[in-house]
């Protein structure tokens, strides 16, 4: 199983920033794309961003383009999601998982998620 652990969420004011981390647990991240998703209360899980195994391909949901940046450090077995200019609509639990490619098939399980709350 390709398990991941998300962290870095918290409470932030509108306009603020956070950096989320997705750490691979028990496997080497180098060979997998990683997708970030989020789920707000009462809504379906939606794709936020994805990065290919070597980092050459990234994609973003229209709602976060220009504000979020995905990156990876394979040496640290970690993928990051830098989130700037946060607004209340970004409030959600954020999840990551291993994928075959961007876009592609989900190969790993979801982590426990990390809560992001944007509120004044």
PDB file of N, CA, C and O in Angstrom, residues 6-47:
ATOM      1  N   UNK A   6      -0.429  13.696   5.411  1.00  0.00           N
ATOM      2  CA  UNK A   6      -0.547  15.119   5.133  1.00  0.00           C
ATOM      3  C   UNK A   6      -0.369  15.918   6.426  1.00  0.00           C
ATOM      4  O   UNK A   6      -0.756  15.459   7.508  1.00  0.00           O
ATOM      5  N   UNK A   7       0.180  17.111   6.289  1.00  0.00           N
ATOM      6  CA  UNK A   7       0.326  18.005   7.443  1.00  0.00           C
ATOM      7  C   UNK A   7       0.441  19.439   6.955  1.00  0.00           C
ATOM      8  O   UNK A   7       0.571  19.678   5.746  1.00  0.00           O
ATOM      9  N   UNK A   8       0.395  20.370   7.889  1.00  0.00           N
ATOM     10  CA  UNK A   8       0.613  21.770   7.560  1.00  0.00           C
ATOM     11  C   UNK A   8      -0.628  22.630   7.557  1.00  0.00           C
ATOM     12  O   UNK A   8      -0.542  23.845   7.367  1.00  0.00           O
ATOM     13  N   UNK A   9      -1.782  22.023   7.768  1.00  0.00           N
ATOM     14  CA  UNK A   9      -3.004  22.805   7.794  1.00  0.00           C
ATOM     15  C   UNK A   9      -3.106  23.655   9.047  1.00  0.00           C
ATOM     16  O   UNK A   9      -2.265  23.579   9.945  1.00  0.00           O
ATOM     17  N   UNK A  10      -4.157  24.482   9.083  1.00  0.00           N
ATOM     18  CA  UNK A  10      -4.363  25.328  10.245  1.00  0.00           C
ATOM     19  C   UNK A  10      -5.393  26.390   9.969  1.00  0.00           C
ATOM     20  O   UNK A  10      -6.080  26.361   8.940  1.00  0.00           O
ATOM     21  N   UNK A  11      -5.483  27.319  10.901  1.00  0.00           N
ATOM     22  CA  UNK A  11      -6.396  28.451  10.776  1.00  0.00           C
ATOM     23  C   UNK A  11      -5.608  29.652  10.267  1.00  0.00           C
ATOM     24  O   UNK A  11      -4.567  30.002  10.850  1.00  0.00           O
ATOM     25  N   UNK A  12      -6.104  30.268   9.223  1.00  0.00           N
ATOM     26  CA  UNK A  12      -5.406  31.411   8.638  1.00  0.00           C
ATOM     27  C   UNK A  12      -6.436  32.455   8.229  1.00  0.00           C
ATOM     28  O   UNK A  12      -7.575  32.117   7.883  1.00  0.00           O
ATOM     29  N   UNK A  13      -6.041  33.715   8.285  1.00  0.00           N
ATOM     30  CA  UNK A  13      -6.940  34.787   7.881  1.00  0.00           C
ATOM     31  C   UNK A  13      -7.005  34.894   6.360  1.00  0.00           C
ATOM     32  O   UNK A  13      -6.058  34.498   5.665  1.00  0.00           O
ATOM     33  N   UNK A  14      -8.083  35.427   5.830  1.00  0.00           N
ATOM     34  CA  UNK A  14      -8.160  35.650   4.385  1.00  0.00           C
ATOM     35  C   UNK A  14      -6.958  36.460   3.899  1.00  0.00           C
ATOM     36  O   UNK A  14      -6.543  37.426   4.546  1.00  0.00           O
ATOM     37  N   UNK A  15      -6.416  36.021   2.785  1.00  0.00           N
ATOM     38  CA  UNK A  15      -5.215  36.653   2.258  1.00  0.00           C
ATOM     39  C   UNK A  15      -3.934  36.024   2.740  1.00  0.00           C
ATOM     40  O   UNK A  15      -2.850  36.351   2.236  1.00  0.00           O
ATOM     41  N   UNK A  16      -4.036  35.134   3.709  1.00  0.00           N
ATOM     42  CA  UNK A  16      -2.852  34.499   4.269  1.00  0.00           C
ATOM     43  C   UNK A  16      -2.351  33.332   3.445  1.00  0.00           C
ATOM     44  O   UNK A  16      -2.886  33.019   2.372  1.00  0.00           O
ATOM     45  N   UNK A  17      -1.314  32.682   3.970  1.00  0.00           N
ATOM     46  CA  UNK A  17      -0.653  31.582   3.259  1.00  0.00           C
ATOM     47  C   UNK A  17      -0.429  30.396   4.184  1.00  0.00           C
ATOM     48  O   UNK A  17      -0.310  30.553   5.405  1.00  0.00           O
ATOM     49  N   UNK A  18      -0.355  29.241   3.571  1.00  0.00           N
ATOM     50  CA  UNK A  18       0.011  28.011   4.258  1.00  0.00           C
ATOM     51  C   UNK A  18       0.812  27.144   3.292  1.00  0.00           C
ATOM     52  O   UNK A  18       0.646  27.254   2.065  1.00  0.00           O
ATOM     53  N   UNK A  19       1.612  26.261   3.854  1.00  0.00           N
ATOM     54  CA  UNK A  19       2.283  25.263   3.035  1.00  0.00           C
ATOM     55  C   UNK A  19       1.949  23.882   3.585  1.00  0.00           C
ATOM     56  O   UNK A  19       2.282  23.562   4.740  1.00  0.00           O
ATOM     57  N   UNK A  20       1.317  23.088   2.759  1.00  0.00           N
ATOM     58  CA  UNK A  20       0.980  21.715   3.134  1.00  0.00           C
ATOM     59  C   UNK A  20       2.083  20.766   2.684  1.00  0.00           C
ATOM     60  O   UNK A  20       2.733  21.000   1.651  1.00  0.00           O
ATOM     61  N   UNK A  21       2.248  19.699   3.434  1.00  0.00           N
ATOM     62  CA  UNK A  21       3.230  18.675   3.092  1.00  0.00           C
ATOM     63  C   UNK A  21       2.539  17.330   2.945  1.00  0.00           C
ATOM     64  O   UNK A  21       1.600  17.015   3.684  1.00  0.00           O
ATOM     65  N   UNK A  22       3.033  16.551   2.016  1.00  0.00           N
ATOM     66  CA  UNK A  22       2.543  15.186   1.787  1.00  0.00           C
ATOM     67  C   UNK A  22       3.777  14.291   1.803  1.00  0.00           C
ATOM     68  O   UNK A  22       4.611  14.360   0.887  1.00  0.00           O
ATOM     69  N   UNK A  23       3.914  13.496   2.856  1.00  0.00           N
ATOM     70  CA  UNK A  23       5.094  12.662   3.033  1.00  0.00           C
ATOM     71  C   UNK A  23       4.749  11.211   2.735  1.00  0.00           C
ATOM     72  O   UNK A  23       3.759  10.681   3.259  1.00  0.00           O
ATOM     73  N   UNK A  24       5.557  10.574   1.915  1.00  0.00           N
ATOM     74  CA  UNK A  24       5.352   9.155   1.604  1.00  0.00           C
ATOM     75  C   UNK A  24       5.785   8.307   2.796  1.00  0.00           C
ATOM     76  O   UNK A  24       6.825   8.561   3.410  1.00  0.00           O
ATOM     77  N   UNK A  25       4.976   7.311   3.088  1.00  0.00           N
ATOM     78  CA  UNK A  25       5.254   6.439   4.225  1.00  0.00           C
ATOM     79  C   UNK A  25       5.471   5.024   3.738  1.00  0.00           C
ATOM     80  O   UNK A  25       4.551   4.363   3.275  1.00  0.00           O
ATOM     81  N   UNK A  26       6.706   4.544   3.816  1.00  0.00           N
ATOM     82  CA  UNK A  26       6.970   3.167   3.463  1.00  0.00           C
ATOM     83  C   UNK A  26       7.218   2.906   1.999  1.00  0.00           C
ATOM     84  O   UNK A  26       7.294   1.748   1.578  1.00  0.00           O
ATOM     85  N   UNK A  27       7.319   3.964   1.196  1.00  0.00           N
ATOM     86  CA  UNK A  27       7.656   3.766  -0.203  1.00  0.00           C
ATOM     87  C   UNK A  27       8.421   4.994  -0.699  1.00  0.00           C
ATOM     88  O   UNK A  27       8.421   6.037  -0.064  1.00  0.00           O
ATOM     89  N   UNK A  28       9.064   4.830  -1.835  1.00  0.00           N
ATOM     90  CA  UNK A  28       9.841   5.917  -2.411  1.00  0.00           C
ATOM     91  C   UNK A  28       8.975   6.705  -3.369  1.00  0.00           C
ATOM     92  O   UNK A  28       8.380   6.163  -4.288  1.00  0.00           O
ATOM     93  N   UNK A  29       8.960   8.002  -3.114  1.00  0.00           N
ATOM     94  CA  UNK A  29       8.062   8.877  -3.861  1.00  0.00           C
ATOM     95  C   UNK A  29       8.475   9.063  -5.319  1.00  0.00           C
ATOM     96  O   UNK A  29       7.654   9.408  -6.166  1.00  0.00           O
ATOM     97  N   UNK A  30       9.741   8.762  -5.628  1.00  0.00           N
ATOM     98  CA  UNK A  30      10.315   9.128  -6.921  1.00  0.00           C
ATOM     99  C   UNK A  30       9.517   8.655  -8.124  1.00  0.00           C
ATOM    100  O   UNK A  30       9.546   9.287  -9.171  1.00  0.00           O
ATOM    101  N   UNK A  31       8.825   7.526  -7.988  1.00  0.00           N
ATOM    102  CA  UNK A  31       8.224   6.903  -9.159  1.00  0.00           C
ATOM    103  C   UNK A  31       6.750   7.242  -9.343  1.00  0.00           C
ATOM    104  O   UNK A  31       6.095   6.705 -10.236  1.00  0.00           O
ATOM    105  N   UNK A  32       6.238   8.131  -8.488  1.00  0.00           N
ATOM    106  CA  UNK A  32       4.799   8.377  -8.490  1.00  0.00           C
ATOM    107  C   UNK A  32       4.463   9.846  -8.629  1.00  0.00           C
ATOM    108  O   UNK A  32       5.128  10.720  -8.070  1.00  0.00           O
ATOM    109  N   UNK A  33       3.407  10.096  -9.382  1.00  0.00           N
ATOM    110  CA  UNK A  33       2.786  11.413  -9.338  1.00  0.00           C
ATOM    111  C   UNK A  33       2.029  11.539  -8.027  1.00  0.00           C
ATOM    112  O   UNK A  33       1.650  10.528  -7.417  1.00  0.00           O
ATOM    113  N   UNK A  34       1.820  12.759  -7.594  1.00  0.00           N
ATOM    114  CA  UNK A  34       1.060  13.016  -6.376  1.00  0.00           C
ATOM    115  C   UNK A  34      -0.034  14.020  -6.685  1.00  0.00           C
ATOM    116  O   UNK A  34       0.212  15.053  -7.311  1.00  0.00           O
ATOM    117  N   UNK A  35      -1.227  13.681  -6.259  1.00  0.00           N
ATOM    118  CA  UNK A  35      -2.357  14.581  -6.427  1.00  0.00           C
ATOM    119  C   UNK A  35      -2.833  15.113  -5.090  1.00  0.00           C
ATOM    120  O   UNK A  35      -2.872  14.374  -4.104  1.00  0.00           O
ATOM    121  N   UNK A  36      -3.175  16.395  -5.074  1.00  0.00           N
ATOM    122  CA  UNK A  36      -3.796  17.008  -3.900  1.00  0.00           C
ATOM    123  C   UNK A  36      -5.283  17.211  -4.212  1.00  0.00           C
ATOM    124  O   UNK A  36      -5.636  17.689  -5.289  1.00  0.00           O
ATOM    125  N   UNK A  37      -6.110  16.877  -3.243  1.00  0.00           N
ATOM    126  CA  UNK A  37      -7.544  17.031  -3.353  1.00  0.00           C
ATOM    127  C   UNK A  37      -8.036  17.733  -2.098  1.00  0.00           C
ATOM    128  O   UNK A  37      -7.325  17.805  -1.093  1.00  0.00           O
ATOM    129  N   UNK A  38      -9.259  18.221  -2.138  1.00  0.00           N
ATOM    130  CA  UNK A  38      -9.834  18.806  -0.943  1.00  0.00           C
ATOM    131  C   UNK A  38     -11.325  18.502  -0.890  1.00  0.00           C
ATOM    132  O   UNK A  38     -11.956  18.262  -1.913  1.00  0.00           O
ATOM    133  N   UNK A  39     -11.828  18.507   0.322  1.00  0.00           N
ATOM    134  CA  UNK A  39     -13.250  18.256   0.529  1.00  0.00           C
ATOM    135  C   UNK A  39     -13.777  19.213   1.577  1.00  0.00           C
ATOM    136  O   UNK A  39     -13.339  19.169   2.738  1.00  0.00           O
ATOM    137  N   UNK A  40     -14.691  20.053   1.143  1.00  0.00           N
ATOM    138  CA  UNK A  40     -15.342  20.995   2.049  1.00  0.00           C
ATOM    139  C   UNK A  40     -16.595  20.346   2.622  1.00  0.00           C
ATOM    140  O   UNK A  40     -17.150  19.420   2.016  1.00  0.00           O
ATOM    141  N   UNK A  41     -17.070  20.815   3.764  1.00  0.00           N
ATOM    142  CA  UNK A  41     -18.272  20.239   4.372  1.00  0.00           C
ATOM    143  C   UNK A  41     -19.448  20.244   3.394  1.00  0.00           C
ATOM    144  O   UNK A  41     -19.750  21.270   2.787  1.00  0.00           O
ATOM    145  N   UNK A  42     -20.081  19.088   3.250  1.00  0.00           N
ATOM    146  CA  UNK A  42     -21.249  18.986   2.392  1.00  0.00           C
ATOM    147  C   UNK A  42     -20.971  18.955   0.911  1.00  0.00           C
ATOM    148  O   UNK A  42     -21.897  18.974   0.096  1.00  0.00           O
ATOM    149  N   UNK A  43     -19.688  18.912   0.547  1.00  0.00           N
ATOM    150  CA  UNK A  43     -19.323  18.904  -0.871  1.00  0.00           C
ATOM    151  C   UNK A  43     -18.511  17.658  -1.211  1.00  0.00           C
ATOM    152  O   UNK A  43     -17.944  17.016  -0.330  1.00  0.00           O
ATOM    153  N   UNK A  44     -18.447  17.355  -2.493  1.00  0.00           N
ATOM    154  CA  UNK A  44     -17.651  16.221  -2.941  1.00  0.00           C
ATOM    155  C   UNK A  44     -16.166  16.596  -2.961  1.00  0.00           C
ATOM    156  O   UNK A  44     -15.789  17.759  -3.065  1.00  0.00           O
ATOM    157  N   UNK A  45     -15.343  15.559  -2.886  1.00  0.00           N
ATOM    158  CA  UNK A  45     -13.903  15.791  -2.979  1.00  0.00           C
ATOM    159  C   UNK A  45     -13.569  16.276  -4.384  1.00  0.00           C
ATOM    160  O   UNK A  45     -14.065  15.744  -5.370  1.00  0.00           O
ATOM    161  N   UNK A  46     -12.726  17.293  -4.458  1.00  0.00           N
ATOM    162  CA  UNK A  46     -12.359  17.859  -5.750  1.00  0.00           C
ATOM    163  C   UNK A  46     -10.852  17.932  -5.901  1.00  0.00           C
ATOM    164  O   UNK A  46     -10.114  18.114  -4.919  1.00  0.00           O
ATOM    165  N   UNK A  47     -10.404  17.784  -7.138  1.00  0.00           N
ATOM    166  CA  UNK A  47      -8.981  17.869  -7.408  1.00  0.00           C
ATOM    167  C   UNK A  47      -8.478  19.292  -7.308  1.00  0.00           C
ATOM    168  O   UNK A  47      -9.157  20.227  -7.732  1.00  0.00           O
TER     169      UNK A  47
END
